[in-house]
Every structure is written in C-alpha cells, then in structure tokens.
Tab-separated table of N, CA and C in Angstrom:
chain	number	residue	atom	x	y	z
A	1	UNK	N	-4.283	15.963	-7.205
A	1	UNK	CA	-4.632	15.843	-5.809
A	1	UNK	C	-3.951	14.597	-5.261
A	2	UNK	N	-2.955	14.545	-4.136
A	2	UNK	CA	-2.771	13.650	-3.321
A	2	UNK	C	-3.724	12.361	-3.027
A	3	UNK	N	-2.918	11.337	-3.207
A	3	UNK	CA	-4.111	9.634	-3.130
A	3	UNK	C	-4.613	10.220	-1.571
A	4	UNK	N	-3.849	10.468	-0.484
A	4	UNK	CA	-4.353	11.232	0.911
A	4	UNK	C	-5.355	11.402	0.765
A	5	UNK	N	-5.544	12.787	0.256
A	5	UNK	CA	-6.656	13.778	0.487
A	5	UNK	C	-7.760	13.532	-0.670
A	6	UNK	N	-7.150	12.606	-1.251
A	6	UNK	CA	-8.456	12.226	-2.117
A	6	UNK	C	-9.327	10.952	-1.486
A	7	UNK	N	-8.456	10.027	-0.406
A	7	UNK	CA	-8.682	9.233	0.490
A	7	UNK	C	-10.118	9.834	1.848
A	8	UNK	N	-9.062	11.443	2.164
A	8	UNK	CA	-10.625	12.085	2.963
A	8	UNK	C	-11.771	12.638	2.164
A	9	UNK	N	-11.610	12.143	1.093
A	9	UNK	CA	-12.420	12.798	0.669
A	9	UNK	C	-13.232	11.966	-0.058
A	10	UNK	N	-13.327	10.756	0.595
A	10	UNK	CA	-13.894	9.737	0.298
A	10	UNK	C	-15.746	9.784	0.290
A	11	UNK	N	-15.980	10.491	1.122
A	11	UNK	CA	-17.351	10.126	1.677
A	11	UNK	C	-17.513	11.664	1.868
A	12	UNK	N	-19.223	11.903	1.208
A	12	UNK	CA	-19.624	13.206	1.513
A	12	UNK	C	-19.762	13.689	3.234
A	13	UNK	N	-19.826	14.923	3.433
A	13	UNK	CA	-20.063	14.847	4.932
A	13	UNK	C	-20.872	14.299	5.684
A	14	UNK	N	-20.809	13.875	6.485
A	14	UNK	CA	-22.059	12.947	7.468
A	14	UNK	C	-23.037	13.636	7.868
A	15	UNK	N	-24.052	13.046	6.811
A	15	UNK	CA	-25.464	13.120	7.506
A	15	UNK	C	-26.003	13.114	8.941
A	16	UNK	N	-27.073	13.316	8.713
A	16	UNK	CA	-27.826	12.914	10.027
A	16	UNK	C	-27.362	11.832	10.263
A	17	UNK	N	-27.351	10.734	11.402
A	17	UNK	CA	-27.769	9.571	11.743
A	17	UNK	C	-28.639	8.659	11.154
A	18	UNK	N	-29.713	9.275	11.031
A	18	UNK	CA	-30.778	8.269	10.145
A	18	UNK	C	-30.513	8.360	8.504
A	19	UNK	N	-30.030	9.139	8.090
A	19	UNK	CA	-29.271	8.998	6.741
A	19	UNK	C	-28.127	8.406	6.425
A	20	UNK	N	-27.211	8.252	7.634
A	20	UNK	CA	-25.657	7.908	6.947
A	20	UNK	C	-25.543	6.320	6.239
A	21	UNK	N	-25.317	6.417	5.056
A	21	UNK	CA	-25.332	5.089	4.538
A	21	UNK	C	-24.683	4.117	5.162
A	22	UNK	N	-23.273	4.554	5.284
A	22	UNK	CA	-22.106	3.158	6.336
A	22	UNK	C	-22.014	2.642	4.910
A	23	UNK	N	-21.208	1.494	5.558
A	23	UNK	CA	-20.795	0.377	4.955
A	23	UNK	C	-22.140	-0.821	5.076
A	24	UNK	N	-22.419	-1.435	3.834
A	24	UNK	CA	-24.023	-2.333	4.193
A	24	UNK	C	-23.318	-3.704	3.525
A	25	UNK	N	-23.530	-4.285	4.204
A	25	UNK	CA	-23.543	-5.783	3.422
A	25	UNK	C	-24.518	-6.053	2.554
A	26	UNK	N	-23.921	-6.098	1.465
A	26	UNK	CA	-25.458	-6.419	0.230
A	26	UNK	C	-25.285	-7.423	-1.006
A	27	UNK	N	-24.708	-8.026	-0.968
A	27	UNK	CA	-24.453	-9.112	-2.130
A	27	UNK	C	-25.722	-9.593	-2.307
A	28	UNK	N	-25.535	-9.257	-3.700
A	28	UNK	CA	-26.607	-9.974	-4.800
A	28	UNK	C	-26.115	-10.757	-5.957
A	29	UNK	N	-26.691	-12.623	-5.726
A	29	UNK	CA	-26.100	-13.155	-7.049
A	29	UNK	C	-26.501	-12.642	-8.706
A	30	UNK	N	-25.809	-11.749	-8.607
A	30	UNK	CA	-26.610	-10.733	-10.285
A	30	UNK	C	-25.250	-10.113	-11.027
A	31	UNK	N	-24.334	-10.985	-10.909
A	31	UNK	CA	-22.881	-10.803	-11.988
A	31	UNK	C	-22.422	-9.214	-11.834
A	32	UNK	N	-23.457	-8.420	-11.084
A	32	UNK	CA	-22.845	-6.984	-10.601
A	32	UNK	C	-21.968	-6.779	-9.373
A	33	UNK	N	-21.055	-6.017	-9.107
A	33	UNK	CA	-20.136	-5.944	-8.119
A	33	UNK	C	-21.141	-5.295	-7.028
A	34	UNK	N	-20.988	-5.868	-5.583
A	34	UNK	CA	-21.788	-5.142	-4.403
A	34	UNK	C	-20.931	-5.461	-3.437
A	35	UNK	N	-20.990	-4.447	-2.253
A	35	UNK	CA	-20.331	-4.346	-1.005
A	35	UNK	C	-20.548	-6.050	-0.088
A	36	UNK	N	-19.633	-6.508	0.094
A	36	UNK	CA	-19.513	-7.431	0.913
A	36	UNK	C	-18.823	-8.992	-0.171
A	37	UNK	N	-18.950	-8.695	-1.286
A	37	UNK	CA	-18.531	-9.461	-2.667
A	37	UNK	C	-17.009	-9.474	-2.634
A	38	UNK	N	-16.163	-10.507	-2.866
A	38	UNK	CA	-15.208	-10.993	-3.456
A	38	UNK	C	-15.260	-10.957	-4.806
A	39	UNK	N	-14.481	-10.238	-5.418
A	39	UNK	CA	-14.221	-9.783	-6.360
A	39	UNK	C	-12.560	-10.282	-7.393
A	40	UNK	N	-12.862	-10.057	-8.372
A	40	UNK	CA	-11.480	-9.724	-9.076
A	40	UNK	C	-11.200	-8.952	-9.768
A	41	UNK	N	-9.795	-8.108	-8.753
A	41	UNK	CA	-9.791	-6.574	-10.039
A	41	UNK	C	-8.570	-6.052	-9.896
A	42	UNK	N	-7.970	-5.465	-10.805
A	42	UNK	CA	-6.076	-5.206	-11.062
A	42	UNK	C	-5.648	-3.872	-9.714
A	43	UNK	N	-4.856	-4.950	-9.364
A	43	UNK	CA	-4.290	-3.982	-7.754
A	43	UNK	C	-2.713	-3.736	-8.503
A	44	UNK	N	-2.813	-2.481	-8.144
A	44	UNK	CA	-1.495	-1.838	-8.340
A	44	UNK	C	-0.412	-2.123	-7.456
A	45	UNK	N	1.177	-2.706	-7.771
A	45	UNK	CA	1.660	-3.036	-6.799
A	45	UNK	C	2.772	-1.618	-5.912
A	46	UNK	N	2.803	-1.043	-4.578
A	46	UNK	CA	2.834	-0.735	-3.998
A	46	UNK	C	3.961	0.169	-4.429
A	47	UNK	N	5.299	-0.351	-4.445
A	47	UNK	CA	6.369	0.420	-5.008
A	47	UNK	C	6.396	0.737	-6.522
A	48	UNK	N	5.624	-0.236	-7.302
A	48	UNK	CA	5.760	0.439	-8.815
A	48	UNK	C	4.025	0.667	-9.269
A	49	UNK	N	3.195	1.698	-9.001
A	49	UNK	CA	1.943	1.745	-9.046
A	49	UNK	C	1.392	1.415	-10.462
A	50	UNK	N	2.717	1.674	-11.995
A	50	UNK	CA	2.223	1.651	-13.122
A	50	UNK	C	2.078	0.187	-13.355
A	51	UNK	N	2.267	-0.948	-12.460
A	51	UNK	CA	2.315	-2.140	-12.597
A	51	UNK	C	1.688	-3.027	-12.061
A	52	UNK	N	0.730	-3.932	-11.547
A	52	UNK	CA	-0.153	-4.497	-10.666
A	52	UNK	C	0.161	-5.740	-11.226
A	53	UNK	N	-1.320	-6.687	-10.692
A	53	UNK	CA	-1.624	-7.830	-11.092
A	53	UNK	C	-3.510	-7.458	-10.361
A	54	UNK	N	-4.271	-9.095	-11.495
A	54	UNK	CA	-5.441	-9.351	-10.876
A	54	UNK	C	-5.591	-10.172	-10.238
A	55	UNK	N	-6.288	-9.445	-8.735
A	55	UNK	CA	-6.330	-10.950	-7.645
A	55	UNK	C	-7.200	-10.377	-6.894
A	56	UNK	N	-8.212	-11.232	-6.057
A	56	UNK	CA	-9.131	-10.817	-5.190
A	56	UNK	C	-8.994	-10.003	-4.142
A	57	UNK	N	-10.594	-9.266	-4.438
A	57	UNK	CA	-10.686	-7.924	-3.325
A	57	UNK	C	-11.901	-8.071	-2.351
A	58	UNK	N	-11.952	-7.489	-1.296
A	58	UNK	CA	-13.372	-7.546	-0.784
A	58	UNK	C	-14.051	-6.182	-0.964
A	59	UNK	N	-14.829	-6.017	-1.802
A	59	UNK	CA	-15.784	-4.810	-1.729
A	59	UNK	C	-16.126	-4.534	-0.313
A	60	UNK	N	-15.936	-2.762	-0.150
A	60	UNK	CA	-16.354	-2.566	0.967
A	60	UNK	C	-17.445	-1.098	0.913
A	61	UNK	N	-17.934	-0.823	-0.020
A	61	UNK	CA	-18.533	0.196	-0.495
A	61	UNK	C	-18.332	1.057	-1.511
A	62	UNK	N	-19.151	1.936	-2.101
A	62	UNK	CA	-18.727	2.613	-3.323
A	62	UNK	C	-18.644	3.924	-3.223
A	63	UNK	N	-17.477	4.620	-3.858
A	63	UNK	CA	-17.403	5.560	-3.387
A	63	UNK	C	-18.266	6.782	-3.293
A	64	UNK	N	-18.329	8.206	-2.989
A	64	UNK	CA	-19.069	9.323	-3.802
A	64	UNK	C	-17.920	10.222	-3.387
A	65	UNK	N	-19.019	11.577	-4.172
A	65	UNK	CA	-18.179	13.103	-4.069
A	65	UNK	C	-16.914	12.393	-5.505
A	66	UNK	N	-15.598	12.813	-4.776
A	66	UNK	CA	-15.018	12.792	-5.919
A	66	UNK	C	-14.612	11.518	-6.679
A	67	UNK	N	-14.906	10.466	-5.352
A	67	UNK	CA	-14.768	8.602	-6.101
A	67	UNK	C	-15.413	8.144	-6.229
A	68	UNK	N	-17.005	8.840	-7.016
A	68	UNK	CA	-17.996	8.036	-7.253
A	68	UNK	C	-17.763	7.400	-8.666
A	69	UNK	N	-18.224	6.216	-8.582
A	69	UNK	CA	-18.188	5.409	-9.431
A	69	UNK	C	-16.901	4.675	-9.357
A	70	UNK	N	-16.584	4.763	-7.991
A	70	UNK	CA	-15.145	3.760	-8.012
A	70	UNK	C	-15.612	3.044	-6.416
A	71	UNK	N	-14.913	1.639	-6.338
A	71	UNK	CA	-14.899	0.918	-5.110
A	71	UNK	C	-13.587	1.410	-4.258
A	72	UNK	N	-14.486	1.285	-3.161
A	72	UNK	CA	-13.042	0.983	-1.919
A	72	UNK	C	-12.983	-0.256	-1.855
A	73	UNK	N	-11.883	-1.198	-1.641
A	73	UNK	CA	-11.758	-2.792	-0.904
A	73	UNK	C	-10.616	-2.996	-0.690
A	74	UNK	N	-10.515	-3.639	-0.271
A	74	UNK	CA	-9.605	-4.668	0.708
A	74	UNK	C	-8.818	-5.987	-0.301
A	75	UNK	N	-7.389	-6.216	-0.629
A	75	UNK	CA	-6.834	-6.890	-1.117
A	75	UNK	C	-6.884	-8.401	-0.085
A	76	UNK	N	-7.087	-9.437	-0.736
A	76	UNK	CA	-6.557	-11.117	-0.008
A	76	UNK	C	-5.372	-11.353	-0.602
A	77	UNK	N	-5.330	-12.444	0.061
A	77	UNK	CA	-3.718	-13.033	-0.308
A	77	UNK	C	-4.040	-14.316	0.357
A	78	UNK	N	-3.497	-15.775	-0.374
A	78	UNK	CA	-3.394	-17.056	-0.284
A	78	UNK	C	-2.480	-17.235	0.982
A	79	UNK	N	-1.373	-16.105	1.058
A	79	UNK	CA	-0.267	-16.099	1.944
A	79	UNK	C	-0.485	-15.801	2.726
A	80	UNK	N	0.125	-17.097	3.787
A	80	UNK	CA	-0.178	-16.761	5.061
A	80	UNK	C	0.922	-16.225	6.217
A	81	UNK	N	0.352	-14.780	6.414
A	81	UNK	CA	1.688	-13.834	7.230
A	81	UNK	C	1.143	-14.081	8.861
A	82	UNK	N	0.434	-15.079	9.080
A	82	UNK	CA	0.788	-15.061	10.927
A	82	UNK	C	2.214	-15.655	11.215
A	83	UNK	N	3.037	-16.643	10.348
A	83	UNK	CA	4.013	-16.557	10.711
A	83	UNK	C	5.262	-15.840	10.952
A	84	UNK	N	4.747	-14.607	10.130
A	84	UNK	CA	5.642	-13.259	10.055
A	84	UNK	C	4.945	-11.934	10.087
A	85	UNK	N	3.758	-12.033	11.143
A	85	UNK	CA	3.069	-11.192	11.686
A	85	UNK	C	4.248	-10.206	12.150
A	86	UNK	N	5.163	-10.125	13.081
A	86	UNK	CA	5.954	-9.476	13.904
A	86	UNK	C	6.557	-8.641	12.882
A	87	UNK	N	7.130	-9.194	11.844
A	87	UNK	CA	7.390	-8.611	10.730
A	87	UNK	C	6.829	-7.565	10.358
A	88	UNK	N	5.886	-8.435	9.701
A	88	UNK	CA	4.707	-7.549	8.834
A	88	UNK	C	4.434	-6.354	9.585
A	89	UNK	N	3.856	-6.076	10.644
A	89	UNK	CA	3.673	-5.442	11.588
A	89	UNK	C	4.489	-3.873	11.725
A	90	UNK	N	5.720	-4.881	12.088
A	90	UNK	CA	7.074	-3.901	12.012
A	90	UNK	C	6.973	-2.624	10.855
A	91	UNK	N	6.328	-3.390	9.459
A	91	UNK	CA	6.287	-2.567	8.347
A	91	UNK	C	4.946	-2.088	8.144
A	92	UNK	N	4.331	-1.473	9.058
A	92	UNK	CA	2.718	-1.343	9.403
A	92	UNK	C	1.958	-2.171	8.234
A	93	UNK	N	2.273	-3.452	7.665
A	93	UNK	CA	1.369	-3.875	7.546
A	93	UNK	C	0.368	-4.958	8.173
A	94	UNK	N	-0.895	-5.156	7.989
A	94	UNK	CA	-1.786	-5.641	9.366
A	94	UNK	C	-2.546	-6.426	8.409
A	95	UNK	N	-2.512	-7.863	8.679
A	95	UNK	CA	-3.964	-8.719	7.839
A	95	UNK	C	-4.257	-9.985	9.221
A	96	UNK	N	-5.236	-9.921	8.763
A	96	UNK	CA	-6.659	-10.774	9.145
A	96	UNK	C	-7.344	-11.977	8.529
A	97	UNK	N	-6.956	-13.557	9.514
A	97	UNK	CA	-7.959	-14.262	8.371
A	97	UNK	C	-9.003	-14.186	8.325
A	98	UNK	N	-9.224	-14.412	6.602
A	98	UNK	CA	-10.917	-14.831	6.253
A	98	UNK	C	-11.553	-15.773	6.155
A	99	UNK	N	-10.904	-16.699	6.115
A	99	UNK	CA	-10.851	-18.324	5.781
A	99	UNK	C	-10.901	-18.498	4.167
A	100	UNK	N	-11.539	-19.622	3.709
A	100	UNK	CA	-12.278	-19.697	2.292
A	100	UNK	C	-13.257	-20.081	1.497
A	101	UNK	N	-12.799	-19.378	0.031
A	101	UNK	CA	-14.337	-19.530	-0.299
A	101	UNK	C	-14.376	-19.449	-1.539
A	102	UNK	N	-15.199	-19.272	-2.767
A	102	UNK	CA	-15.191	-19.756	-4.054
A	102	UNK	C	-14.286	-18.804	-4.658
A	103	UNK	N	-13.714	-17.878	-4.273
A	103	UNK	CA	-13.077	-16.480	-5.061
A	103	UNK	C	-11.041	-17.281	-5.275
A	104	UNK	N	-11.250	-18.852	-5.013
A	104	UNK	CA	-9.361	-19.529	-4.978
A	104	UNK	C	-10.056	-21.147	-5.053
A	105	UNK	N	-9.213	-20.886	-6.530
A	105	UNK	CA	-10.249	-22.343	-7.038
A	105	UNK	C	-9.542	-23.541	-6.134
A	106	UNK	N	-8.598	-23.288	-5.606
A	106	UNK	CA	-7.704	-24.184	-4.871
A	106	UNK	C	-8.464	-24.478	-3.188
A	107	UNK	N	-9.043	-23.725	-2.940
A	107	UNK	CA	-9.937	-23.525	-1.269
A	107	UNK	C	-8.767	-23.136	-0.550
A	108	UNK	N	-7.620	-22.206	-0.960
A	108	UNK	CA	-7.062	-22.208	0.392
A	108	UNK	C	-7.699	-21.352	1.119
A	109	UNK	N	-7.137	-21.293	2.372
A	109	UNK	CA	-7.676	-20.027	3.288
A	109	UNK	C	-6.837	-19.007	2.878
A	110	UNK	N	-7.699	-17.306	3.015
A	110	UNK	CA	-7.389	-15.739	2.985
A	110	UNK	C	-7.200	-15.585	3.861
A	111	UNK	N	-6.587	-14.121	3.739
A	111	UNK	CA	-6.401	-13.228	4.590
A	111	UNK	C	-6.662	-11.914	3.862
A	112	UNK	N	-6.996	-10.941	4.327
A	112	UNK	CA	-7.071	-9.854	4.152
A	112	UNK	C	-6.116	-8.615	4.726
A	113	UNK	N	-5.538	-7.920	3.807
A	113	UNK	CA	-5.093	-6.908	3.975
A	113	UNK	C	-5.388	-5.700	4.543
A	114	UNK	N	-5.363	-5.005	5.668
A	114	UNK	CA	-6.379	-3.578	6.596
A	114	UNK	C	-5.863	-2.770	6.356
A	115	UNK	N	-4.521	-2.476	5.895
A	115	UNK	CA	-4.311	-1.147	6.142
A	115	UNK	C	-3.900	-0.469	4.512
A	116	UNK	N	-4.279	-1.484	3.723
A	116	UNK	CA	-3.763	-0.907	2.567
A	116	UNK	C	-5.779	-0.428	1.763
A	117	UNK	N	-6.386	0.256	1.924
A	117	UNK	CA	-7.477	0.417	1.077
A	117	UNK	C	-7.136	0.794	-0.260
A	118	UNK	N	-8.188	0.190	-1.216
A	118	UNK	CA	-7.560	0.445	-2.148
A	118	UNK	C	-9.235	1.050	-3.090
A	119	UNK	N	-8.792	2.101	-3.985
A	119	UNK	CA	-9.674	2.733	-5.092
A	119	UNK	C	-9.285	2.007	-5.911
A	120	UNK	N	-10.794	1.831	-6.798
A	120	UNK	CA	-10.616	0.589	-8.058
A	120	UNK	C	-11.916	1.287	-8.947
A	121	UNK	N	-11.615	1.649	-9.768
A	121	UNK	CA	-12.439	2.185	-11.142
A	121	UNK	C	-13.691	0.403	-10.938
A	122	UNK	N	-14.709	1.181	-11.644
A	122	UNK	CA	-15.548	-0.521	-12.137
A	122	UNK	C	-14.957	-0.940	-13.308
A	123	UNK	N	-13.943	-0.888	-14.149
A	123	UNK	CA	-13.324	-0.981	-14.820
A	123	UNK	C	-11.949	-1.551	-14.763
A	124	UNK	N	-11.630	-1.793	-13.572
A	124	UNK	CA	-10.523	-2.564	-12.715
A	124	UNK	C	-11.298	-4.100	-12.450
A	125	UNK	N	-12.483	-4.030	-11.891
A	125	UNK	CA	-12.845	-5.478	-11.611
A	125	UNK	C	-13.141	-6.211	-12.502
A	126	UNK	N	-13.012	-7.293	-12.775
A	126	UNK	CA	-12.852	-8.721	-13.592
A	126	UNK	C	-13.898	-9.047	-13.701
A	127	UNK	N	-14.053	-9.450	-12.550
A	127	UNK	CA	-15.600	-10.753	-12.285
A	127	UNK	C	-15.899	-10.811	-11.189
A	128	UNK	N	-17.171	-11.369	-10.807
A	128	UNK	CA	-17.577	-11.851	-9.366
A	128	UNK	C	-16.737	-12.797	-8.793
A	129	UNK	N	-16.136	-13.000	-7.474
A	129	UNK	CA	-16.241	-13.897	-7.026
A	129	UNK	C	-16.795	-14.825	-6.475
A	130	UNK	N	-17.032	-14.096	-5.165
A	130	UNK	CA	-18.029	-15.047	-3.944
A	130	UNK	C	-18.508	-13.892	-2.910
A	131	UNK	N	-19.174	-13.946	-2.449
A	131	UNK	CA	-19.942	-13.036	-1.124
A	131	UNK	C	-19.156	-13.805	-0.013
A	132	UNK	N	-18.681	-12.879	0.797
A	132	UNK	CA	-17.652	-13.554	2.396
A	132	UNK	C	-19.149	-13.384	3.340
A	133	UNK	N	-19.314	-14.149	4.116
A	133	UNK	CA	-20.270	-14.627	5.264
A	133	UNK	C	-20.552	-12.865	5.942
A	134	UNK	N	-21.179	-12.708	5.920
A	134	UNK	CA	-21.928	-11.365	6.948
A	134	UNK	C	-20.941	-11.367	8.336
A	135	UNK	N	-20.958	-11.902	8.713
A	135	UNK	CA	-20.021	-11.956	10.339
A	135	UNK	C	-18.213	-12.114	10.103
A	136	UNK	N	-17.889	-12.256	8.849
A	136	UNK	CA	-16.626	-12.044	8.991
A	136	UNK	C	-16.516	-10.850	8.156
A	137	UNK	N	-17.571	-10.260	7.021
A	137	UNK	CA	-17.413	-9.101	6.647
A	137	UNK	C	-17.364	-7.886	7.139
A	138	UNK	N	-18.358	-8.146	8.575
A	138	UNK	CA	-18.880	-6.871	9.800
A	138	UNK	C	-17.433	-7.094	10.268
A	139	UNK	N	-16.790	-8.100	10.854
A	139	UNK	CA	-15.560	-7.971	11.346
A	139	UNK	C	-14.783	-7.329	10.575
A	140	UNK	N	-14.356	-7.416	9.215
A	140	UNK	CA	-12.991	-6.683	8.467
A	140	UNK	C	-13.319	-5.226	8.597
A	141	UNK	N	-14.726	-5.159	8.717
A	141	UNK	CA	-14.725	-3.553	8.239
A	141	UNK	C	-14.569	-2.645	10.094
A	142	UNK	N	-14.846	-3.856	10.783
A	142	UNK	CA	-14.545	-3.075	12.289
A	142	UNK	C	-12.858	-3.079	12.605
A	143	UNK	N	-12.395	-4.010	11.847
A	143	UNK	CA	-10.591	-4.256	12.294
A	143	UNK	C	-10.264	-3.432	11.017
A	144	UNK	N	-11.076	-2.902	9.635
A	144	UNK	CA	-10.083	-1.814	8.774
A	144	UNK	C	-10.393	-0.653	9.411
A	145	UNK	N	-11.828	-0.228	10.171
A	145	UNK	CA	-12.268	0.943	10.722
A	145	UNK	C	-10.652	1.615	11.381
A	146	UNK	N	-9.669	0.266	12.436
A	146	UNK	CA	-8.589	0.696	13.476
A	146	UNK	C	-7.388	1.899	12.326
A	147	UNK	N	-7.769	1.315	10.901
A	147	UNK	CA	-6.667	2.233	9.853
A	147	UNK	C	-7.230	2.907	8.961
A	148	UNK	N	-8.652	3.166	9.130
A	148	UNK	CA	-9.303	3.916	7.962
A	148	UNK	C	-10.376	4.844	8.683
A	149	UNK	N	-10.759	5.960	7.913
A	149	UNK	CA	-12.037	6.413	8.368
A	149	UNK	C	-12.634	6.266	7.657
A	150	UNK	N	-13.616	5.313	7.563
A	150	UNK	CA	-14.251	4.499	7.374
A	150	UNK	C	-15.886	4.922	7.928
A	151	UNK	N	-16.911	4.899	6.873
A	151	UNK	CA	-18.146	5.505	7.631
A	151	UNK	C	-18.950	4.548	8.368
C-alpha cells in the first residue's frame, strides 16, 4: 500500500462529535511516549528512506485502523531556515519555531517541520524528551492541520 493512502487512512472514520478523539495534549512524566512529548526516534531521511538518523520529534497522536500502534509527529531541527524560508518554501517545505527546551542539551531554539508527518513504530523512539508548552503544541497542530488531515 502507498505511504499516501496509508497516510488517509490514518484515522478511523469520524465519529460523532462527542466521540472524536482529535489530537489531545497529554504528557505524562512516566518514561512512556504521549501526544504533545518531545521525543527521540530514527527519522528516515527523505531521498534514501533505508537510511535515517535519531533526532527529536513532537508526538502528535497515535495512530489506529491500520497505524495502530505507531505515532504520527513532527521532526525539529536546531537549524534555523527563516533565513532561507523563500527557499525552503520554494521546495514545499514549511517549519515553524518552537523555541527550547530539554529535548537539545545545548538549549538551542527548534523549529518544527509541517509538512513532512512522519509514522514511527514505538520501536523507532529512543527516549523521552520534554513535553513542548500546551500553547505552542495547539499551535503546530493548527499550522500542520494547513498540510495534513489531521483530526
């Protein structure tokens, strides 16, 4: 099956309203991975997929139907592309700062990556990082909502 259509097929069909889970902010300090958590877990790199590296993600929920038991999130990067936003752009890619936080032993400031979501086995993530602040997490997931369908 196509990463695509395995992408729509992310999320069972939508419930009612009063059922639909969404995306929840829930970090718990309990060494388990939860939605809204900075994470570390092996991202595949783009042109050669059999090859990655480990570097922080933001959990953004877990999957079901056919990606249950796998995360969706969001890749950071130390690097900072507002100076080559126009660029980046050019090559639809789109990031957002996060500022920082315990997940870069160095404190620099993140950014986050929107348009690249990424599936990650629990078996991809490393370790905990850090929980990102509630108000910049509600933000990534309203600025990844502009490239994802996203519940």
């Amino acid at each position: 099956m196509s990463f695509v259509r395995r992408l729509k097929n992310v999320f069972t069909p939508t419930p009612a309203p009063s059922e639909t889970p969404g995306i929840v902010y829930a970090p718990e300090i309990d060494g388990e991975p939860d939605p809204g958590e900075v994470v570390w877990g092996w991202v595949p790199y783009e042109d050669d997929p059999s090859q990655g590296k480990d570097r922080p993600v933001i959990l953004l929920a877990r999957g079901t139907g056919e990606l249950s038991g796998q995360w969706l999130a969001l890749m950071l990067t130390s690097k900072d592309h507002d100076r080559d936003a126009a660029e980046e752009e050019r090559w639809g890619r789109y990031w957002m700062d996060v500022g920082s936080g315990g997940w870069d032993r160095e404190g620099r400031p993140s950014e986050v990556r929107l348009d690249r979501l990424l599936v990650l086995d629990d078996s991809a993530i490393r370790r905990e990082g850090a929980a990102l602040d509630r108000g910049i997490f509600e933000a990534v997931v309203a600025a990844a909502r502009e490239h994802h369908a996203l519940p």
